[in-house]
Tab-separated table of C-alpha atoms in Angstrom:
chain	number	residue	atom	x	y	z
A	1	MET	CA	-2.130	-3.865	14.144
A	2	ASN	CA	-3.681	-0.554	15.110
A	3	VAL	CA	-1.370	2.451	15.524
A	4	LYS	CA	-1.707	4.142	18.898
A	5	GLN	CA	-1.964	7.886	19.426
A	6	ARG	CA	1.118	9.778	20.626
A	7	THR	CA	1.747	12.881	22.676
A	8	ILE	CA	4.961	14.263	24.225
A	9	LYS	CA	6.402	13.238	27.586
A	10	SER	CA	6.611	16.704	29.163
A	11	GLU	CA	6.470	20.417	28.452
A	12	ILE	CA	9.250	22.123	26.563
A	13	SER	CA	9.597	25.730	25.331
A	14	VAL	CA	11.319	27.712	22.607
A	15	GLN	CA	11.790	31.457	22.393
A	16	GLY	CA	12.048	33.698	19.359
A	17	VAL	CA	10.466	36.595	17.527
A	18	GLY	CA	7.436	36.729	15.278
A	19	LEU	CA	8.429	37.368	11.672
A	20	HIS	CA	5.705	39.917	10.997
A	21	THR	CA	5.090	41.360	14.465
A	22	GLY	CA	8.670	41.433	15.721
A	23	ALA	CA	7.327	40.527	19.176
A	24	ASN	CA	9.317	38.265	21.479
A	25	VAL	CA	7.368	35.025	21.825
A	26	THR	CA	7.660	31.951	24.021
A	27	LEU	CA	6.044	28.851	22.564
A	28	THR	CA	5.521	25.834	24.825
A	29	PHE	CA	4.648	22.357	23.627
A	30	CYS	CA	2.537	20.542	26.257
A	31	PRO	CA	1.331	16.932	26.545
A	32	ALA	CA	-2.376	16.498	25.792
A	33	PRO	CA	-4.875	13.690	26.432
A	34	GLU	CA	-6.149	11.179	23.900
A	35	ASN	CA	-8.319	12.548	21.061
A	36	HIS	CA	-7.293	16.115	21.950
A	37	GLY	CA	-5.603	16.829	18.634
A	38	PHE	CA	-3.522	19.959	18.116
A	39	LYS	CA	-4.674	23.165	19.774
A	40	PHE	CA	-3.088	26.563	20.381
A	41	GLN	CA	-3.657	28.567	23.564
A	42	ARG	CA	-3.073	32.320	23.882
A	43	ILE	CA	-1.872	32.450	27.495
A	44	ASP	CA	-1.278	36.206	27.250
A	45	LEU	CA	-4.986	36.985	26.826
A	46	PRO	CA	-7.753	37.083	29.466
A	47	GLY	CA	-9.254	33.629	29.928
A	48	GLU	CA	-6.371	32.075	27.976
A	49	PRO	CA	-8.563	31.159	24.961
A	50	ILE	CA	-7.929	27.983	23.002
A	51	ILE	CA	-7.858	27.810	19.207
A	52	ASP	CA	-8.390	24.476	17.476
A	53	ALA	CA	-5.828	23.837	14.746
A	54	ASP	CA	-8.524	23.398	12.129
A	55	CYS	CA	-8.758	24.578	8.533
A	56	ASP	CA	-12.248	25.917	9.270
A	57	ASN	CA	-10.626	28.361	11.728
A	58	VAL	CA	-8.238	29.886	9.141
A	59	THR	CA	-8.857	33.625	8.850
A	60	ASP	CA	-5.842	34.836	6.848
A	61	THR	CA	-3.364	33.328	4.398
A	62	ALA	CA	-1.695	36.495	3.082
A	63	ARG	CA	1.801	36.040	4.589
A	64	GLY	CA	1.377	32.741	6.407
A	65	THR	CA	-1.524	30.842	7.908
A	66	THR	CA	-3.530	32.479	10.703
A	67	ILE	CA	-6.155	30.640	12.756
A	68	SER	CA	-8.765	32.329	14.956
A	69	GLN	CA	-11.333	31.153	17.485
A	70	ASN	CA	-12.864	32.336	20.752
A	71	GLY	CA	-11.796	35.912	20.112
A	72	ALA	CA	-8.096	35.041	19.684
A	73	SER	CA	-5.710	34.455	16.791
A	74	VAL	CA	-2.327	32.877	16.194
A	75	SER	CA	-0.382	33.627	13.016
A	76	THR	CA	2.248	31.680	11.073
A	77	VAL	CA	1.220	28.290	12.444
A	78	GLU	CA	2.330	26.244	9.440
A	79	HIS	CA	5.940	25.559	10.503
A	80	VAL	CA	4.831	24.414	13.959
A	81	MET	CA	2.097	22.221	12.518
A	82	ALA	CA	4.515	20.638	10.043
A	83	SER	CA	6.875	19.726	12.887
A	84	LEU	CA	4.069	18.000	14.825
A	85	VAL	CA	3.090	15.901	11.808
A	86	GLY	CA	6.748	15.252	10.986
A	87	MET	CA	7.285	13.941	14.520
A	88	ASP	CA	4.284	11.594	14.134
A	89	LEU	CA	2.327	13.138	17.026
A	90	ASP	CA	-1.431	13.280	17.625
A	91	ASN	CA	-2.195	15.269	20.766
A	92	VAL	CA	-0.320	18.434	21.746
A	93	LEU	CA	-1.354	21.734	23.312
A	94	ILE	CA	0.769	24.638	22.050
A	95	LYS	CA	0.842	27.600	24.410
A	96	VAL	CA	1.985	30.955	23.040
A	97	ASP	CA	2.279	34.279	24.834
A	98	GLY	CA	1.825	36.390	21.724
A	99	PRO	CA	-0.136	36.674	18.461
A	100	GLU	CA	2.386	34.813	16.315
A	101	THR	CA	4.600	31.754	16.575
A	102	PRO	CA	8.359	32.441	16.627
A	103	ILE	CA	9.917	32.279	13.183
A	104	MET	CA	13.186	30.746	14.472
A	105	ASP	CA	15.405	30.175	11.392
A	106	GLY	CA	12.461	30.169	8.970
A	107	SER	CA	12.053	26.388	8.966
A	108	SER	CA	10.692	23.669	11.263
A	109	ILE	CA	14.013	22.225	12.406
A	110	LYS	CA	14.200	24.045	15.756
A	111	PHE	CA	10.728	22.761	16.675
A	112	ILE	CA	11.731	19.252	15.602
A	113	GLU	CA	14.842	19.409	17.795
A	114	VAL	CA	12.974	20.332	20.995
A	115	LEU	CA	10.234	17.778	20.325
A	116	GLU	CA	12.922	15.123	19.902
A	117	GLU	CA	14.582	16.286	23.092
A	118	VAL	CA	11.471	15.749	25.186
A	119	GLY	CA	10.434	12.524	23.453
A	120	ALA	CA	7.076	10.974	22.574
A	121	ALA	CA	4.694	8.991	24.795
A	122	LEU	CA	2.337	6.292	23.516
A	123	GLN	CA	-1.335	6.545	24.479
A	124	ASN	CA	-4.040	3.884	24.663
A	125	ALA	CA	-6.432	5.193	22.007
A	126	ASP	CA	-6.087	4.115	18.386
A	127	ARG	CA	-5.025	6.727	15.867
A	128	GLU	CA	-7.534	7.830	13.252
A	129	TYR	CA	-6.337	7.866	9.655
A	130	PHE	CA	-8.122	9.131	6.604
A	131	THR	CA	-7.077	7.243	3.508
A	132	ILE	CA	-7.776	9.225	0.358
A	133	PRO	CA	-10.568	7.154	-1.280
A	134	HIS	CA	-10.319	8.617	-4.779
A	135	ASN	CA	-8.621	11.495	-6.557
A	136	ILE	CA	-9.426	14.814	-4.873
A	137	THR	CA	-8.445	17.835	-6.967
A	138	TYR	CA	-8.144	21.575	-6.546
A	139	THR	CA	-7.256	24.138	-9.196
A	140	GLU	CA	-6.822	27.883	-9.497
A	141	PRO	CA	-6.505	28.469	-13.260
A	142	GLU	CA	-5.676	32.159	-12.859
A	143	ARG	CA	-2.596	31.239	-10.803
A	144	SER	CA	-1.872	27.920	-12.538
A	145	VAL	CA	-2.291	26.141	-9.205
A	146	GLU	CA	-3.047	22.429	-9.357
A	147	ILE	CA	-3.234	20.058	-6.383
A	148	VAL	CA	-4.368	16.463	-6.358
A	149	ALA	CA	-4.561	13.834	-3.611
A	150	MET	CA	-4.495	10.223	-4.803
A	151	PRO	CA	-5.087	6.965	-2.923
A	152	LEU	CA	-1.985	5.476	-1.298
A	153	ASP	CA	-1.358	3.493	1.880
A	154	ASP	CA	1.260	6.007	3.063
A	155	TYR	CA	1.756	9.788	3.153
A	156	ARG	CA	3.739	10.941	0.123
A	157	PHE	CA	4.344	14.410	-1.285
A	158	THR	CA	5.499	15.802	-4.618
A	159	CYS	CA	5.748	19.581	-5.120
A	160	MET	CA	6.659	21.784	-8.063
A	161	ILE	CA	7.149	25.546	-8.029
A	162	ASP	CA	7.623	27.915	-10.941
A	163	TYR	CA	7.572	31.692	-10.477
A	164	ASN	CA	8.802	32.565	-13.989
A	165	SER	CA	12.021	33.651	-12.317
A	166	PRO	CA	15.307	33.185	-14.210
A	167	VAL	CA	17.054	32.905	-10.844
A	168	LEU	CA	14.744	30.416	-9.174
A	169	GLY	CA	13.585	28.542	-12.263
A	170	SER	CA	11.302	25.535	-12.015
A	171	GLN	CA	11.989	23.356	-8.976
A	172	HIS	CA	10.693	20.024	-7.740
A	173	ALA	CA	10.794	18.373	-4.338
A	174	GLY	CA	9.304	15.244	-2.861
A	175	ILE	CA	9.284	12.707	-0.081
A	176	THR	CA	8.088	9.130	-0.437
A	177	THR	CA	6.917	8.866	3.179
A	178	ILE	CA	6.340	11.302	6.050
A	179	SER	CA	9.185	9.690	8.031
A	180	GLU	CA	11.583	11.459	5.630
A	181	PHE	CA	10.349	14.879	6.786
A	182	LYS	CA	12.996	15.494	9.438
A	183	LYS	CA	15.958	14.684	7.198
A	184	GLU	CA	14.755	16.045	3.854
A	185	ILE	CA	12.335	18.894	4.571
A	186	ALA	CA	12.365	20.199	8.166
A	187	SER	CA	15.448	22.415	7.809
A	188	CYS	CA	14.341	24.145	4.590
A	189	ARG	CA	13.752	27.837	5.163
A	190	THR	CA	11.148	30.240	3.920
A	191	PHE	CA	12.019	32.455	0.985
A	192	CYS	CA	10.891	35.647	-0.653
A	193	PHE	CA	11.799	37.749	-3.654
A	194	LEU	CA	13.704	40.983	-3.224
A	195	HIS	CA	10.823	43.077	-4.569
A	196	GLU	CA	8.529	41.477	-1.951
A	197	LEU	CA	11.053	42.198	0.787
A	198	GLU	CA	11.263	45.844	-0.211
A	199	TYR	CA	7.460	46.148	-0.256
A	200	GLN	CA	7.132	44.539	3.153
A	201	LEU	CA	9.826	46.765	4.616
A	202	GLN	CA	8.127	49.863	3.218
A	203	HIS	CA	4.816	48.799	4.763
A	204	ASN	CA	6.332	47.677	8.083
A	205	LEU	CA	5.143	44.075	7.553
A	206	ILE	CA	8.237	42.122	8.667
A	207	LYS	CA	9.274	43.628	11.954
A	208	GLY	CA	10.921	40.379	12.996
A	209	GLY	CA	12.965	39.792	9.828
A	210	ASP	CA	16.730	39.904	10.240
A	211	LEU	CA	17.990	38.039	7.149
A	212	ASN	CA	18.725	34.994	9.317
A	213	ASN	CA	15.303	33.481	8.785
A	214	ALA	CA	14.628	33.811	5.060
A	215	ILE	CA	16.247	33.204	1.697
A	216	VAL	CA	16.028	36.393	-0.374
A	217	ILE	CA	15.949	35.766	-4.135
A	218	VAL	CA	17.240	38.687	-6.171
A	219	ASP	CA	14.767	38.968	-9.016
A	220	LYS	CA	15.714	42.470	-10.232
A	221	GLU	CA	18.681	44.640	-10.950
A	222	VAL	CA	19.971	45.991	-7.672
A	223	THR	CA	22.383	48.852	-7.108
A	224	LYS	CA	25.196	49.070	-4.581
A	225	ALA	CA	23.273	51.825	-2.812
A	226	GLU	CA	20.220	49.595	-2.432
A	227	LEU	CA	22.352	46.817	-0.988
A	228	GLN	CA	23.949	49.250	1.452
A	229	HIS	CA	20.476	50.418	2.484
A	230	LEU	CA	19.388	46.833	3.154
A	231	ALA	CA	22.568	46.177	5.129
A	232	LYS	CA	21.824	49.203	7.320
A	233	ILE	CA	18.213	48.094	7.933
A	234	PHE	CA	19.334	44.610	8.995
A	235	ASN	CA	22.420	45.768	10.930
A	236	ARG	CA	24.881	44.166	8.539
A	237	GLU	CA	28.247	45.524	7.542
A	238	GLU	CA	27.753	44.413	3.990
A	239	ILE	CA	25.242	42.578	1.818
A	240	ASP	CA	25.883	41.338	-1.704
A	241	VAL	CA	24.333	39.035	-4.288
A	242	ALA	CA	25.693	35.483	-4.182
A	243	PRO	CA	26.364	33.497	-7.385
A	244	GLN	CA	23.135	31.534	-6.861
A	245	GLY	CA	21.159	34.776	-7.283
A	246	ILE	CA	20.291	35.175	-3.615
A	247	LEU	CA	21.465	37.670	-1.022
A	248	ASN	CA	24.653	36.379	0.563
A	249	ASN	CA	23.194	36.477	4.064
A	250	MET	CA	23.130	32.649	3.991
A	251	GLU	CA	23.996	29.600	1.936
A	252	LEU	CA	21.401	27.279	0.512
A	253	ARG	CA	21.040	24.013	2.418
A	254	TYR	CA	19.730	22.344	-0.748
A	255	GLN	CA	19.830	23.459	-4.350
A	256	ASN	CA	16.015	23.180	-4.406
A	257	GLU	CA	15.469	24.515	-0.882
A	258	PRO	CA	12.604	26.842	-1.944
A	259	ALA	CA	10.618	23.917	-3.402
A	260	ARG	CA	11.303	21.868	-0.272
A	261	HIS	CA	10.048	24.720	1.898
A	262	LYS	CA	6.831	24.933	-0.119
A	263	LEU	CA	6.394	21.243	0.582
A	264	LEU	CA	6.969	21.969	4.299
A	265	ASP	CA	4.262	24.644	4.198
A	266	MET	CA	1.850	22.196	2.542
A	267	ILE	CA	2.424	19.555	5.213
A	268	GLY	CA	1.769	22.161	7.910
A	269	ASP	CA	-1.339	23.568	6.258
A	270	LEU	CA	-2.804	20.125	5.508
A	271	ALA	CA	-2.289	19.191	9.170
A	272	LEU	CA	-5.249	21.525	9.753
A	273	VAL	CA	-7.478	18.779	8.327
A	274	GLY	CA	-7.338	17.334	11.843
A	275	VAL	CA	-6.448	13.676	11.209
A	276	HIS	CA	-3.449	11.790	9.877
A	277	LEU	CA	-3.699	11.324	6.137
A	278	LYS	CA	-2.748	8.510	3.825
A	279	GLY	CA	-2.384	9.454	0.199
A	280	HIS	CA	-0.070	10.907	-2.405
A	281	ILE	CA	-0.299	14.701	-2.574
A	282	MET	CA	0.963	16.265	-5.798
A	283	ALA	CA	1.024	20.056	-6.059
A	284	ALA	CA	2.019	22.566	-8.707
A	285	ARG	CA	2.604	26.161	-7.538
A	286	PRO	CA	0.931	25.787	-4.128
A	287	GLY	CA	0.483	28.600	-1.608
A	288	HIS	CA	-1.177	29.008	1.765
A	289	ALA	CA	-4.567	30.011	0.337
A	290	ALA	CA	-4.636	27.038	-2.035
A	291	ASN	CA	-3.356	24.678	0.671
A	292	VAL	CA	-6.126	25.680	3.069
A	293	ALA	CA	-8.804	25.486	0.361
A	294	PHE	CA	-7.531	22.002	-0.483
A	295	ALA	CA	-7.526	21.029	3.210
A	296	LYS	CA	-11.201	22.015	3.359
A	297	LYS	CA	-11.937	19.782	0.362
A	298	ILE	CA	-10.267	16.866	2.121
A	299	LYS	CA	-12.172	17.628	5.314
A	300	ALA	CA	-15.423	17.632	3.344
A	301	ALA	CA	-14.461	14.248	1.881
A	302	ILE	CA	-13.791	12.952	5.399
A	303	LYS	CA	-17.224	14.094	6.525
A	304	LYS	CA	-18.815	12.392	3.525
A	305	GLU	CA	-16.901	9.164	4.114
A	306	LYS	CA	-17.813	9.176	7.811
A	307	GLY	CA	-21.434	9.492	6.800
A	308	LYS	CA	-20.980	6.486	4.556
A	309	LYS	CA	-19.323	4.523	7.335
A	310	LYS	CA	-22.458	4.831	9.419
A	311	ILE	CA	-24.400	3.417	6.511
A	312	ASN	CA	-23.099	-0.042	7.256
A	313	THR	CA	-24.607	-3.050	5.643
A	314	TYR	CA	-25.896	-5.437	8.261
A	315	ASP	CA	-26.530	-9.141	8.013
A	316	VAL	CA	-30.247	-9.198	8.768
A	317	ASN	CA	-30.107	-12.978	9.068
A	318	ALA	CA	-27.455	-12.909	11.799
A	319	LYS	CA	-28.382	-14.029	15.283
A	320	PRO	CA	-30.008	-10.989	16.888
A	321	LEU	CA	-28.935	-9.373	20.109
A	322	TYR	CA	-32.637	-9.121	21.022
A	323	ASP	CA	-35.467	-11.005	19.365
A	324	VAL	CA	-39.068	-9.819	19.353
A	325	VAL	CA	-39.781	-11.404	22.758
A	326	ASP	CA	-36.822	-9.572	24.284
A	327	ILE	CA	-38.008	-6.348	22.640
A	328	MET	CA	-41.451	-6.713	24.227
A	329	ASN	CA	-39.736	-6.867	27.613
A	330	ILE	CA	-38.308	-3.411	26.890
A	331	LEU	CA	-40.928	-1.604	24.809
A	332	PRO	CA	-44.571	-1.212	25.858
A	333	HIS	CA	-45.809	-1.595	22.251
A	334	ARG	CA	-47.693	-4.666	21.050
A	335	GLN	CA	-49.093	-6.020	17.785
A	336	PRO	CA	-50.280	-4.426	15.551
A	337	PHE	CA	-48.259	-1.399	16.732
A	338	LEU	CA	-44.892	-3.019	17.400
A	339	PHE	CA	-42.618	-2.230	14.449
A	340	VAL	CA	-39.232	-3.617	15.535
A	341	ASP	CA	-38.656	-7.321	14.899
A	342	LYS	CA	-35.111	-7.641	16.249
A	343	VAL	CA	-32.085	-5.687	17.471
A	344	LEU	CA	-28.677	-6.377	15.918
A	345	GLU	CA	-26.508	-3.908	17.855
A	346	LEU	CA	-26.846	-1.886	21.056
A	347	THR	CA	-24.173	0.300	22.680
A	348	LYS	CA	-24.265	3.325	24.961
A	349	THR	CA	-24.505	5.605	21.936
A	350	HIS	CA	-26.266	3.704	19.136
A	351	VAL	CA	-28.759	0.967	18.328
A	352	VAL	CA	-29.518	-1.019	15.187
A	353	GLY	CA	-32.991	-2.520	14.748
A	354	VAL	CA	-34.737	-4.426	11.959
A	355	LYS	CA	-38.270	-4.215	10.559
A	356	ASN	CA	-39.449	-6.812	8.047
A	357	VAL	CA	-42.108	-5.317	5.792
A	358	THR	CA	-44.688	-7.928	4.799
A	359	MET	CA	-47.901	-7.737	2.815
A	360	ASN	CA	-49.961	-9.083	5.721
A	361	GLU	CA	-49.479	-5.862	7.735
A	362	GLU	CA	-52.862	-4.474	8.842
A	363	PHE	CA	-52.332	-1.031	7.312
A	364	PHE	CA	-51.857	-2.398	3.778
A	365	LYS	CA	-55.592	-3.209	3.732
A	366	GLY	CA	-56.334	0.485	3.395
A	367	HIS	CA	-53.045	2.122	2.391
A	368	PHE	CA	-52.793	1.923	-1.405
A	369	PRO	CA	-53.944	-1.742	-1.485
A	370	SER	CA	-53.467	-1.948	-5.253
A	371	ALA	CA	-50.007	-0.353	-5.075
A	372	PRO	CA	-48.788	-0.990	-1.519
A	373	VAL	CA	-46.190	1.369	-0.072
A	374	PHE	CA	-44.962	1.217	3.524
A	375	PRO	CA	-46.367	4.439	5.061
A	376	GLY	CA	-43.777	7.100	5.881
A	377	VAL	CA	-45.391	7.867	9.215
A	378	ILE	CA	-44.981	4.232	10.255
A	379	GLN	CA	-41.347	4.289	9.112
A	380	ILE	CA	-40.816	7.156	11.559
A	381	GLU	CA	-42.665	5.251	14.273
A	382	ALA	CA	-40.459	2.200	13.673
A	383	MET	CA	-37.373	4.407	13.850
A	384	ALA	CA	-38.687	5.985	17.057
A	385	GLN	CA	-39.281	2.564	18.614
A	386	THR	CA	-35.714	1.566	17.693
A	387	GLY	CA	-34.453	4.742	19.356
A	388	GLY	CA	-36.677	4.007	22.336
A	389	ILE	CA	-34.800	0.752	22.904
A	390	LEU	CA	-31.548	2.758	23.078
A	391	VAL	CA	-32.993	5.242	25.557
A	392	LEU	CA	-34.649	2.614	27.748
A	393	SER	CA	-31.440	0.578	27.859
A	394	THR	CA	-29.993	3.304	30.105
A	395	VAL	CA	-32.271	2.337	33.008
A	396	ALA	CA	-32.195	-0.861	35.039
A	397	ASP	CA	-35.963	-1.471	34.860
A	398	PRO	CA	-37.154	-0.401	31.404
A	399	GLU	CA	-40.516	-2.100	31.948
A	400	ASN	CA	-41.331	0.673	34.425
A	401	TYR	CA	-40.716	3.496	31.940
A	402	LEU	CA	-42.427	4.998	28.910
A	403	THR	CA	-40.729	6.863	26.105
A	404	TYR	CA	-42.370	10.020	24.785
A	405	PHE	CA	-41.078	11.729	21.682
A	406	LEU	CA	-40.943	15.496	22.134
A	407	LYS	CA	-39.765	16.557	18.698
A	408	ILE	CA	-38.970	15.138	15.266
A	409	ASP	CA	-37.017	17.317	12.810
A	410	ASN	CA	-35.400	17.150	9.395
A	411	VAL	CA	-37.426	14.181	8.199
A	412	ARG	CA	-36.628	13.033	4.683
A	413	PHE	CA	-38.087	10.154	2.722
A	414	ARG	CA	-35.641	9.228	-0.013
A	415	SER	CA	-37.186	6.135	-1.552
A	416	GLN	CA	-40.333	4.025	-1.405
A	417	VAL	CA	-40.370	0.973	0.865
A	418	LEU	CA	-42.391	-1.947	-0.474
A	419	PRO	CA	-43.658	-5.254	0.891
A	420	GLY	CA	-40.777	-7.727	0.947
A	421	ASP	CA	-38.224	-5.061	1.925
A	422	THR	CA	-36.304	-5.230	5.182
A	423	ILE	CA	-35.552	-1.867	6.795
A	424	VAL	CA	-32.521	-1.594	9.051
A	425	PHE	CA	-32.825	1.383	11.407
A	426	ARG	CA	-29.769	2.911	13.061
A	427	CYS	CA	-30.158	5.573	15.745
A	428	ASP	CA	-27.131	7.444	17.155
A	429	LEU	CA	-27.109	9.794	20.127
A	430	MET	CA	-26.278	13.321	19.004
A	431	GLU	CA	-25.189	14.243	22.541
A	432	PRO	CA	-25.224	12.564	25.969
A	433	ILE	CA	-28.618	11.914	27.586
A	434	ARG	CA	-29.387	14.631	30.140
A	435	ARG	CA	-32.280	14.592	32.617
A	436	GLY	CA	-33.875	11.712	30.745
A	437	ILE	CA	-33.907	13.593	27.431
A	438	ALA	CA	-32.155	12.094	24.424
A	439	GLN	CA	-31.449	13.599	20.995
A	440	MET	CA	-30.833	11.100	18.226
A	441	LYS	CA	-30.056	10.983	14.545
A	442	GLY	CA	-31.847	8.118	12.845
A	443	ILE	CA	-31.578	6.568	9.398
A	444	GLY	CA	-33.456	3.706	7.777
A	445	MET	CA	-31.768	1.575	5.133
A	446	VAL	CA	-32.906	-1.025	2.657
A	447	GLY	CA	-29.704	-2.750	1.629
A	448	GLU	CA	-27.109	-0.005	1.083
A	449	LYS	CA	-29.706	2.638	0.253
A	450	ILE	CA	-30.990	5.166	2.782
A	451	VAL	CA	-34.767	5.343	2.527
A	452	VAL	CA	-35.588	7.604	5.489
A	453	GLU	CA	-33.781	9.853	7.964
A	454	ALA	CA	-34.802	12.083	10.855
A	455	GLU	CA	-33.612	13.778	14.033
A	456	MET	CA	-35.607	12.927	17.147
A	457	MET	CA	-35.853	14.159	20.730
A	458	ALA	CA	-37.315	11.787	23.316
A	459	GLN	CA	-37.889	11.742	27.061
A	460	ILE	CA	-38.203	8.695	29.290
A	461	VAL	CA	-40.716	8.967	32.109
A	462	LYS	CA	-41.078	6.511	34.971
A	463	VAL	CA	-44.568	5.071	35.540
A	464	LYS	CA	-45.951	3.603	38.714
A	465	ASP	CA	-45.483	-0.059	37.930
A	466	SER	CA	-44.672	-2.447	35.145
A	467	GLU	CA	-48.339	-3.171	34.410
A	468	THR	CA	-48.913	0.509	33.638
A	469	ALA	CA	-45.840	0.553	31.447
A	470	LYS	CA	-47.258	-2.269	29.364
C-alpha cells in the first residue's frame, strides 16, 4: 500500500531568539500543497523570498546549517528540519521574520510539540521514498569522520562521537526507526565546550545564548573568577561545574545527550536531500559540513537512480498501444522513411516507440554493406518521429498537422546498432508545450543499454488539409 503525503492542518507559530543573532524571531509552520516539500520564507524581506530546504542551497555550516536562495538566507535550520522529518511530514512552508530560526531550548522538542498540537492532514499524492540501493560512503580522514548509508527498508541511525575529551569521552546513540525520534532524540540539546563558548563570547557570535539552550562541557581548568564572569554575562547569581563535568546551568536529560543531539543534527541536515529516505545511516564524528556533503552524495545517487528508472526495459512483444497502421494515421511519413513500427506507451509527458532494425532496410545497400551498422542520423530521425507522435497527440486532428524539428542538441551515440537489434525510443517532455513548441529528452535503448540520446525542440504547424499533411 502506498504511503500518502502529509502536511499540517493549520498554521501555528513559535517565538524565540536566534542563538547567534540574538534577534527575536517568530517562526510559523504553514500547510503546503502536495509535492511542495519543505521551504522557508523570509516574510521580513521585500518580496518575501522563498528558500528551498535543499542541500544544494547550503551556504554555511560553521555554527549550524544556513541555506540561501533568491537573495535571502535562513540560519540554524537543522533543528526545525529534524522536527518535520520526526513528525513524518512531507509538505510544510516555514515562515520566519528574521535571518535565523529560534533556538528554543537547543533541541527540536518545542517544534515537535506545536506540530503535534496542530495535527497532520493526509494528502492524495503518494509519498516518494529513496531506498539506499548500495553502500554510500563519505570520509574526512583529517577529522576521522566516517559516514555510511546502507540498504534497509526503514530509516535507522547509529551515531558515535569522540572529541578526545576526558569529560565527554566516546559516546554512542541510535534509533532503530524514525518513529522513535520524538521519544529518544527530539529533546536532546545542543552542546559546546567551554573554550568554544569563551571564543564565541569574545567574538560576539552567540548573542542569543543564555545557558538555557546549550550544554556547556568544561574541558579545561576553570577558576572561580572565570565562573563569576560567566555568571555575570548570562545574568546568573552563580555558576559552577557539576559532577558530570558540565556547567550546572542544567541537568543532562540522557547520559549520552551530546551523541543523541549529533544524531538529531544529522536527521535535520539529511532532510535537505528532499525526499524521505530508507536506509541505515552510521556515522562516526559527524558535523554539519560532513552531513551536508553526505546529503549531496545521496542526492547525486538519487539523480543517478532516477536516470536508471527511466531506462525501463520494455516487452517489445507486448500488444502495442499503436501499431504501424495507427502510426500512419498520426505521422505523415511513409516507407521507406517511416522508422517507428509501434508505440508501447503514450502519456501527456512521454512516449515509448519501437524500431525493428532489419537487414532488408534500403539504406543497408549502401551504408557499410559488408559491415552493416544502423546509421546514427536515422536513429535520430526515428527518435524524432517517436517524439512527433507525442507532440501530435496533443491535437484532436493530427492528420492536419506537420511536425518540424527546430533544434537537436547534446546528441551522443554510445554503441553500434546492428541488423537484428530492436531499438526502444523513449521521449520525455522537458517542460510543458507552449505555443506549439515542445522540448524533449530522448533516449534509444537496445535491451538495457542506451545506444543513443539527444535533446530535441519541435514545433507543430497546422496545414490546410489532411491530404497536404500526408
